[in-house]
mmCIF file of C-alpha atoms in Angstrom:
data_model
loop_
_atom_site.group_PDB
_atom_site.id
_atom_site.type_symbol
_atom_site.label_atom_id
_atom_site.label_comp_id
_atom_site.label_asym_id
_atom_site.label_seq_id
_atom_site.Cartn_x
_atom_site.Cartn_y
_atom_site.Cartn_z
ATOM 1 C CA MET S 1 165.605 263.561 252.046
ATOM 2 C CA LEU S 2 168.642 264.834 250.163
ATOM 3 C CA SER S 3 172.105 263.707 251.173
ATOM 4 C CA ILE S 4 174.774 266.142 252.394
ATOM 5 C CA ALA S 5 176.453 266.074 248.972
ATOM 6 C CA GLU S 6 173.141 266.821 247.239
ATOM 7 C CA ARG S 7 172.429 269.731 249.590
ATOM 8 C CA HIS S 8 175.888 271.145 248.977
ATOM 9 C CA LYS S 9 175.410 270.879 245.233
ATOM 10 C CA TYR S 10 172.015 272.602 245.504
ATOM 11 C CA ILE S 11 173.536 275.484 247.479
ATOM 12 C CA LEU S 12 176.455 275.953 245.075
ATOM 13 C CA ASP S 13 174.252 275.672 241.970
ATOM 14 C CA ASN S 14 171.973 278.392 243.308
ATOM 15 C CA LEU S 15 174.947 280.563 244.217
ATOM 16 C CA ASN S 16 176.216 280.331 240.649
ATOM 17 C CA ARG S 17 172.774 281.104 239.274
ATOM 18 C CA TYR S 18 171.652 283.958 241.551
ATOM 19 C CA GLY S 19 174.850 285.343 243.077
ATOM 20 C CA PHE S 20 173.651 284.702 246.648
ATOM 21 C CA VAL S 21 171.347 282.409 248.630
ATOM 22 C CA ARG S 22 169.453 282.917 251.884
ATOM 23 C CA ILE S 23 169.735 280.180 254.479
ATOM 24 C CA THR S 24 166.018 280.423 255.328
ATOM 25 C CA ASP S 25 165.022 280.045 251.675
ATOM 26 C CA VAL S 26 167.235 276.987 251.144
ATOM 27 C CA ALA S 27 165.951 275.335 254.322
ATOM 28 C CA ASN S 28 162.338 275.846 253.237
ATOM 29 C CA GLU S 29 162.993 274.646 249.687
ATOM 30 C CA LEU S 30 164.768 271.474 250.848
ATOM 31 C CA GLY S 31 162.486 270.778 253.794
ATOM 32 C CA VAL S 32 165.244 270.809 256.410
ATOM 33 C CA THR S 33 166.052 273.021 259.393
ATOM 34 C CA LYS S 34 168.007 276.272 259.194
ATOM 35 C CA VAL S 35 170.545 274.704 261.574
ATOM 36 C CA THR S 36 171.250 272.000 258.978
ATOM 37 C CA ILE S 37 171.806 274.542 256.194
ATOM 38 C CA ARG S 38 174.003 276.722 258.435
ATOM 39 C CA LYS S 39 176.216 273.677 259.046
ATOM 40 C CA ASP S 40 176.333 272.996 255.288
ATOM 41 C CA VAL S 41 177.292 276.609 254.592
ATOM 42 C CA LYS S 42 179.994 276.486 257.271
ATOM 43 C CA ILE S 43 181.503 273.353 255.667
ATOM 44 C CA LEU S 44 181.444 274.921 252.207
ATOM 45 C CA GLU S 45 183.011 278.119 253.563
ATOM 46 C CA SER S 46 185.824 276.125 255.194
ATOM 47 C CA LYS S 47 186.588 274.714 251.739
ATOM 48 C CA GLY S 48 186.723 278.193 250.223
ATOM 49 C CA LEU S 49 183.640 277.574 248.074
ATOM 50 C CA LEU S 50 181.519 280.449 249.405
ATOM 51 C CA TYR S 51 181.423 283.309 251.921
ATOM 52 C CA LYS S 52 178.824 283.449 254.722
ATOM 53 C CA VAL S 53 177.199 286.812 255.457
ATOM 54 C CA HIS S 54 174.367 287.329 257.994
ATOM 55 C CA GLY S 55 171.946 284.564 257.159
ATOM 56 C CA SER S 56 173.032 284.245 253.556
ATOM 57 C CA ALA S 57 175.918 282.994 251.451
ATOM 58 C CA ARG S 58 177.779 284.527 248.516
ATOM 59 C CA PRO S 59 180.364 283.190 246.072
ATOM 60 C CA THR S 60 183.115 285.508 247.338
ATOM 61 C CA ASN S 61 183.840 288.042 250.050
ATOM 62 C CA PRO S 62 181.539 290.992 249.229
ATOM 63 C CA HIS S 63 183.503 293.587 251.190
ATOM 64 C CA VAL S 64 185.671 295.842 249.027
ATOM 65 C CA ASN S 65 188.633 298.026 249.933
ATOM 66 C CA ASP S 66 189.437 301.585 248.939
ATOM 67 C CA THR S 67 191.262 301.167 245.622
ATOM 68 C CA ASP S 68 193.397 303.688 243.732
ATOM 69 C CA VAL S 69 191.520 305.243 240.805
ATOM 70 C CA HIS S 70 194.346 304.337 238.410
ATOM 71 C CA ILE S 71 193.879 300.668 239.286
ATOM 72 C CA LYS S 72 190.118 301.010 238.842
ATOM 73 C CA ASP S 73 190.714 302.402 235.344
ATOM 74 C CA SER S 74 192.096 299.008 234.293
ATOM 75 C CA MET S 75 189.161 297.008 235.689
ATOM 76 C CA ASN S 76 186.400 296.138 233.168
ATOM 77 C CA PRO S 77 187.262 299.087 230.886
ATOM 78 C CA ASP S 78 185.145 297.907 227.929
ATOM 79 C CA ALA S 79 181.996 297.626 230.046
ATOM 80 C CA LYS S 80 182.627 301.046 231.588
ATOM 81 C CA HIS S 81 182.946 302.717 228.178
ATOM 82 C CA ARG S 82 179.748 301.060 226.938
ATOM 83 C CA ILE S 83 177.930 302.207 230.054
ATOM 84 C CA ALA S 84 179.261 305.741 229.602
ATOM 85 C CA ALA S 85 178.211 305.809 225.930
ATOM 86 C CA ARG S 86 174.664 304.940 226.968
ATOM 87 C CA ALA S 87 174.544 307.204 230.021
ATOM 88 C CA VAL S 88 175.564 310.294 228.049
ATOM 89 C CA GLY S 89 172.252 309.959 226.209
ATOM 90 C CA LEU S 90 170.541 310.852 229.503
ATOM 91 C CA VAL S 91 172.223 314.275 229.511
ATOM 92 C CA GLU S 92 170.188 317.079 227.924
ATOM 93 C CA GLN S 93 171.738 319.945 225.979
ATOM 94 C CA THR S 94 171.053 322.571 228.657
ATOM 95 C CA ASP S 95 171.256 320.385 231.742
ATOM 96 C CA SER S 96 172.962 321.284 234.981
ATOM 97 C CA ILE S 97 174.435 318.064 236.329
ATOM 98 C CA ILE S 98 176.726 316.748 239.034
ATOM 99 C CA LEU S 99 179.367 314.157 238.208
ATOM 100 C CA SER S 100 180.965 312.398 241.169
ATOM 101 C CA SER S 101 184.287 310.556 241.116
ATOM 102 C CA GLY S 102 185.251 307.133 239.788
ATOM 103 C CA SER S 103 186.494 305.407 236.662
ATOM 104 C CA THR S 104 183.060 304.919 235.085
ATOM 105 C CA VAL S 105 182.183 308.568 235.734
ATOM 106 C CA TYR S 106 185.486 309.565 234.115
ATOM 107 C CA ALA S 107 184.522 307.502 231.047
ATOM 108 C CA LEU S 108 181.231 309.438 231.014
ATOM 109 C CA GLY S 109 183.234 312.658 231.100
ATOM 110 C CA GLU S 110 185.164 311.503 228.035
ATOM 111 C CA GLU S 111 181.872 310.903 226.216
ATOM 112 C CA ILE S 112 180.663 314.378 227.179
ATOM 113 C CA ARG S 113 183.862 315.966 225.862
ATOM 114 C CA ARG S 114 183.388 314.279 222.472
ATOM 115 C CA ARG S 115 179.940 315.798 221.929
ATOM 116 C CA ALA S 116 178.704 319.274 221.050
ATOM 117 C CA TRP S 117 176.680 321.124 223.688
ATOM 118 C CA HIS S 118 174.583 324.257 223.741
ATOM 119 C CA ASN S 119 175.087 325.207 227.377
ATOM 120 C CA LEU S 120 175.904 322.419 229.823
ATOM 121 C CA ASN S 121 176.717 323.095 233.482
ATOM 122 C CA ILE S 122 178.743 320.473 235.343
ATOM 123 C CA VAL S 123 179.604 320.405 239.034
ATOM 124 C CA THR S 124 182.229 317.892 240.156
ATOM 125 C CA PRO S 125 184.518 317.046 243.080
ATOM 126 C CA PHE S 126 186.682 314.942 240.735
ATOM 127 C CA LEU S 127 189.927 316.782 239.918
ATOM 128 C CA ARG S 128 190.818 314.683 236.860
ATOM 129 C CA LEU S 129 187.352 315.226 235.461
ATOM 130 C CA GLY S 130 187.416 318.970 236.045
ATOM 131 C CA VAL S 131 190.629 319.253 234.037
ATOM 132 C CA LEU S 132 189.294 317.004 231.268
ATOM 133 C CA LEU S 133 186.037 318.929 230.831
ATOM 134 C CA SER S 134 187.660 322.352 231.053
ATOM 135 C CA GLU S 135 188.640 321.735 227.410
ATOM 136 C CA ALA S 136 185.058 321.090 226.271
ATOM 137 C CA GLU S 137 183.301 323.881 224.364
ATOM 138 C CA ASN S 138 180.045 325.273 225.852
ATOM 139 C CA VAL S 139 180.559 323.232 229.015
ATOM 140 C CA ASN S 140 180.762 325.269 232.218
ATOM 141 C CA VAL S 141 182.645 323.432 234.964
ATOM 142 C CA VAL S 142 182.304 324.160 238.669
ATOM 143 C CA GLN S 143 185.153 322.438 240.478
ATOM 144 C CA LEU S 144 184.386 321.762 244.131
ATOM 145 C CA GLY S 145 187.154 322.424 246.645
ATOM 146 C CA GLY S 146 188.117 320.600 249.802
ATOM 147 C CA CYS S 147 190.478 317.962 251.151
ATOM 148 C CA ILE S 148 191.954 315.808 248.386
ATOM 149 C CA HIS S 149 191.461 312.067 248.761
ATOM 150 C CA ARG S 150 194.559 310.737 247.048
ATOM 151 C CA LYS S 151 193.217 307.367 245.981
ATOM 152 C CA SER S 152 190.203 308.851 244.189
ATOM 153 C CA LEU S 153 191.774 312.210 243.193
ATOM 154 C CA SER S 154 188.534 313.759 244.388
ATOM 155 C CA VAL S 155 187.823 316.366 247.045
ATOM 156 C CA LEU S 156 185.844 315.493 250.156
ATOM 157 C CA GLY S 157 184.762 317.152 253.364
ATOM 158 C CA GLU S 158 182.752 320.118 254.606
ATOM 159 C CA ALA S 159 184.091 322.656 252.086
ATOM 160 C CA ALA S 160 182.891 320.530 249.170
ATOM 161 C CA SER S 161 179.589 319.856 250.893
ATOM 162 C CA ARG S 162 178.931 323.552 251.645
ATOM 163 C CA ALA S 163 179.585 324.525 248.022
ATOM 164 C CA LEU S 164 176.677 322.283 246.971
ATOM 165 C CA ASP S 165 174.294 324.547 248.922
ATOM 166 C CA ASP S 166 174.475 326.968 245.989
ATOM 167 C CA CYS S 167 173.702 324.343 243.329
ATOM 168 C CA ILE S 168 170.341 323.229 241.985
ATOM 169 C CA CYS S 169 170.918 320.502 239.395
ATOM 170 C CA SER S 170 168.759 318.215 237.290
ATOM 171 C CA LYS S 171 170.773 314.995 237.481
ATOM 172 C CA LEU S 172 173.524 313.348 239.484
ATOM 173 C CA PHE S 173 175.678 310.663 237.870
ATOM 174 C CA PHE S 174 177.773 308.719 240.340
ATOM 175 C CA GLY S 175 179.819 305.564 240.547
ATOM 176 C CA VAL S 176 179.779 303.119 243.453
ATOM 177 C CA ASP S 177 181.904 300.368 244.947
ATOM 178 C CA GLY S 178 178.965 298.147 245.785
ATOM 179 C CA ILE S 179 175.304 297.564 245.006
ATOM 180 C CA ASP S 180 174.044 295.115 247.568
ATOM 181 C CA LEU S 181 170.402 294.176 247.291
ATOM 182 C CA GLU S 182 170.114 293.947 251.079
ATOM 183 C CA TYR S 183 172.423 296.750 252.239
ATOM 184 C CA GLY S 184 171.939 299.268 249.443
ATOM 185 C CA VAL S 185 174.412 301.396 247.522
ATOM 186 C CA THR S 186 177.862 301.838 249.041
ATOM 187 C CA THR S 187 181.265 303.363 248.472
ATOM 188 C CA SER S 188 184.655 302.760 250.036
ATOM 189 C CA THR S 189 184.779 305.702 252.477
ATOM 190 C CA ILE S 190 182.295 307.326 254.849
ATOM 191 C CA ASP S 191 183.279 310.841 253.744
ATOM 192 C CA GLU S 192 182.529 310.040 250.115
ATOM 193 C CA ALA S 193 179.186 308.491 251.071
ATOM 194 C CA LYS S 194 178.248 311.677 252.949
ATOM 195 C CA LEU S 195 179.191 313.873 249.985
ATOM 196 C CA VAL S 196 177.204 311.752 247.533
ATOM 197 C CA ARG S 197 174.138 311.981 249.795
ATOM 198 C CA LYS S 198 174.498 315.768 249.740
ATOM 199 C CA MET S 199 174.765 315.650 245.943
ATOM 200 C CA MET S 200 171.570 313.604 245.795
ATOM 201 C CA ARG S 201 169.728 316.284 247.763
ATOM 202 C CA SER S 202 170.924 318.900 245.245
ATOM 203 C CA CYS S 203 169.523 316.997 242.238
ATOM 204 C CA SER S 204 166.149 315.945 240.879
ATOM 205 C CA ARG S 205 167.349 312.506 239.702
ATOM 206 C CA SER S 206 170.098 310.185 240.921
ATOM 207 C CA ILE S 207 171.711 307.924 238.321
ATOM 208 C CA VAL S 208 174.215 305.183 239.176
ATOM 209 C CA VAL S 209 176.714 304.202 236.477
ATOM 210 C CA ALA S 210 178.357 300.920 237.490
ATOM 211 C CA ASP S 211 179.549 297.763 235.769
ATOM 212 C CA SER S 212 177.946 294.470 236.761
ATOM 213 C CA SER S 213 180.875 293.408 238.970
ATOM 214 C CA LYS S 214 179.647 295.919 241.578
ATOM 215 C CA PHE S 215 176.475 293.922 242.274
ATOM 216 C CA GLY S 216 176.748 291.876 245.448
ATOM 217 C CA GLN S 217 179.669 293.985 246.684
ATOM 218 C CA ARG S 218 179.733 296.167 249.804
ATOM 219 C CA GLY S 219 181.845 299.229 250.428
ATOM 220 C CA PHE S 220 182.575 300.660 253.882
ATOM 221 C CA GLY S 221 180.414 303.779 253.506
ATOM 222 C CA ARG S 222 176.662 303.380 252.936
ATOM 223 C CA ILE S 223 175.215 305.998 250.577
ATOM 224 C CA CYS S 224 171.545 305.067 250.519
ATOM 225 C CA SER S 225 169.041 302.281 250.015
ATOM 226 C CA LEU S 226 168.368 300.913 246.561
ATOM 227 C CA GLU S 227 164.913 302.522 246.532
ATOM 228 C CA ASP S 228 166.484 305.992 246.720
ATOM 229 C CA ILE S 229 168.058 305.595 243.269
ATOM 230 C CA ASP S 230 166.164 306.603 240.119
ATOM 231 C CA VAL S 231 168.250 304.879 237.409
ATOM 232 C CA ILE S 232 171.069 302.331 237.229
ATOM 233 C CA VAL S 233 173.056 301.952 234.015
ATOM 234 C CA THR S 234 175.054 298.709 233.913
ATOM 235 C CA ASP S 235 176.233 295.990 231.533
ATOM 236 C CA SER S 236 174.737 292.638 230.532
ATOM 237 C CA GLY S 237 176.840 290.746 233.085
ATOM 238 C CA ILE S 238 174.221 291.506 235.733
ATOM 239 C CA SER S 239 172.473 288.355 236.938
ATOM 240 C CA GLU S 240 168.809 287.791 236.221
ATOM 241 C CA GLN S 241 168.036 287.712 239.933
ATOM 242 C CA ALA S 242 169.824 291.021 240.579
ATOM 243 C CA ALA S 243 168.035 292.660 237.651
ATOM 244 C CA LEU S 244 164.637 291.532 238.939
ATOM 245 C CA MET S 245 165.336 292.784 242.451
ATOM 246 C CA VAL S 246 166.519 296.182 241.145
ATOM 247 C CA GLU S 247 163.337 296.560 239.138
ATOM 248 C CA ASP S 248 161.229 295.397 242.105
ATOM 249 C CA ALA S 249 162.778 298.258 244.087
ATOM 250 C CA GLY S 250 161.267 300.696 241.574
ATOM 251 C CA VAL S 251 164.591 301.586 239.952
ATOM 252 C CA ASP S 252 164.793 302.063 236.189
ATOM 253 C CA LEU S 253 167.411 299.584 234.956
ATOM 254 C CA ILE S 254 169.298 300.245 231.720
ATOM 255 C CA ILE S 255 171.421 297.311 230.542
ATOM 256 C CA VAL S 256 173.964 297.806 227.763
ATOM 257 C CA GLU S 257 175.208 294.895 225.673
#
């Protein structure tokens, strides 16, 4: 039987490798009780080495706060621009698409503005993005109205949701605050989660554009389960375990280097 130190090392090694561990799995693999592993996890948490969440453990606190979009712009900018450069290839010349809010979506908007289009329709709640794309030739922008959420510079609420009743689009591109393999795709506010769900119902395909730091994170507002997403575009920082679980959920995974 492994010593306490050996069990702790096993737990931490697997956390570093997979991004999370389940208490039941560790107990079965080591041939000990779940009570023993729960005690080990509690000790490691008290030392600040992991964070316990409902029968599992993670390297850090997965819960994220609502963050100002200007701060988000400075987080992982290189990865976001690579993701945007790849995601723009999913947009067809005569598409009608919805672009939600967020720093990665804004980077996608910059890629769209750089390219020539025949007749592209874009619907967006994101005020910054609407202004940016109003300068693009042969791009028709429908700016949703509603209550302005200051941190995201995006509109939310019933007015924005009702306007989507008149839209039938081919693709939705949206950013997220968390992609948790157990709890699904989340954002930082309930109102934004509701609006994104409405956007999904207005589109044939739902495409998440998110850098790899979003995996294992959880926002306050749950958008949907992982299985409800068609495509995720992310960077090569995604763990092997997360990539396998995304693909097992039937989601097309595009990883940019």
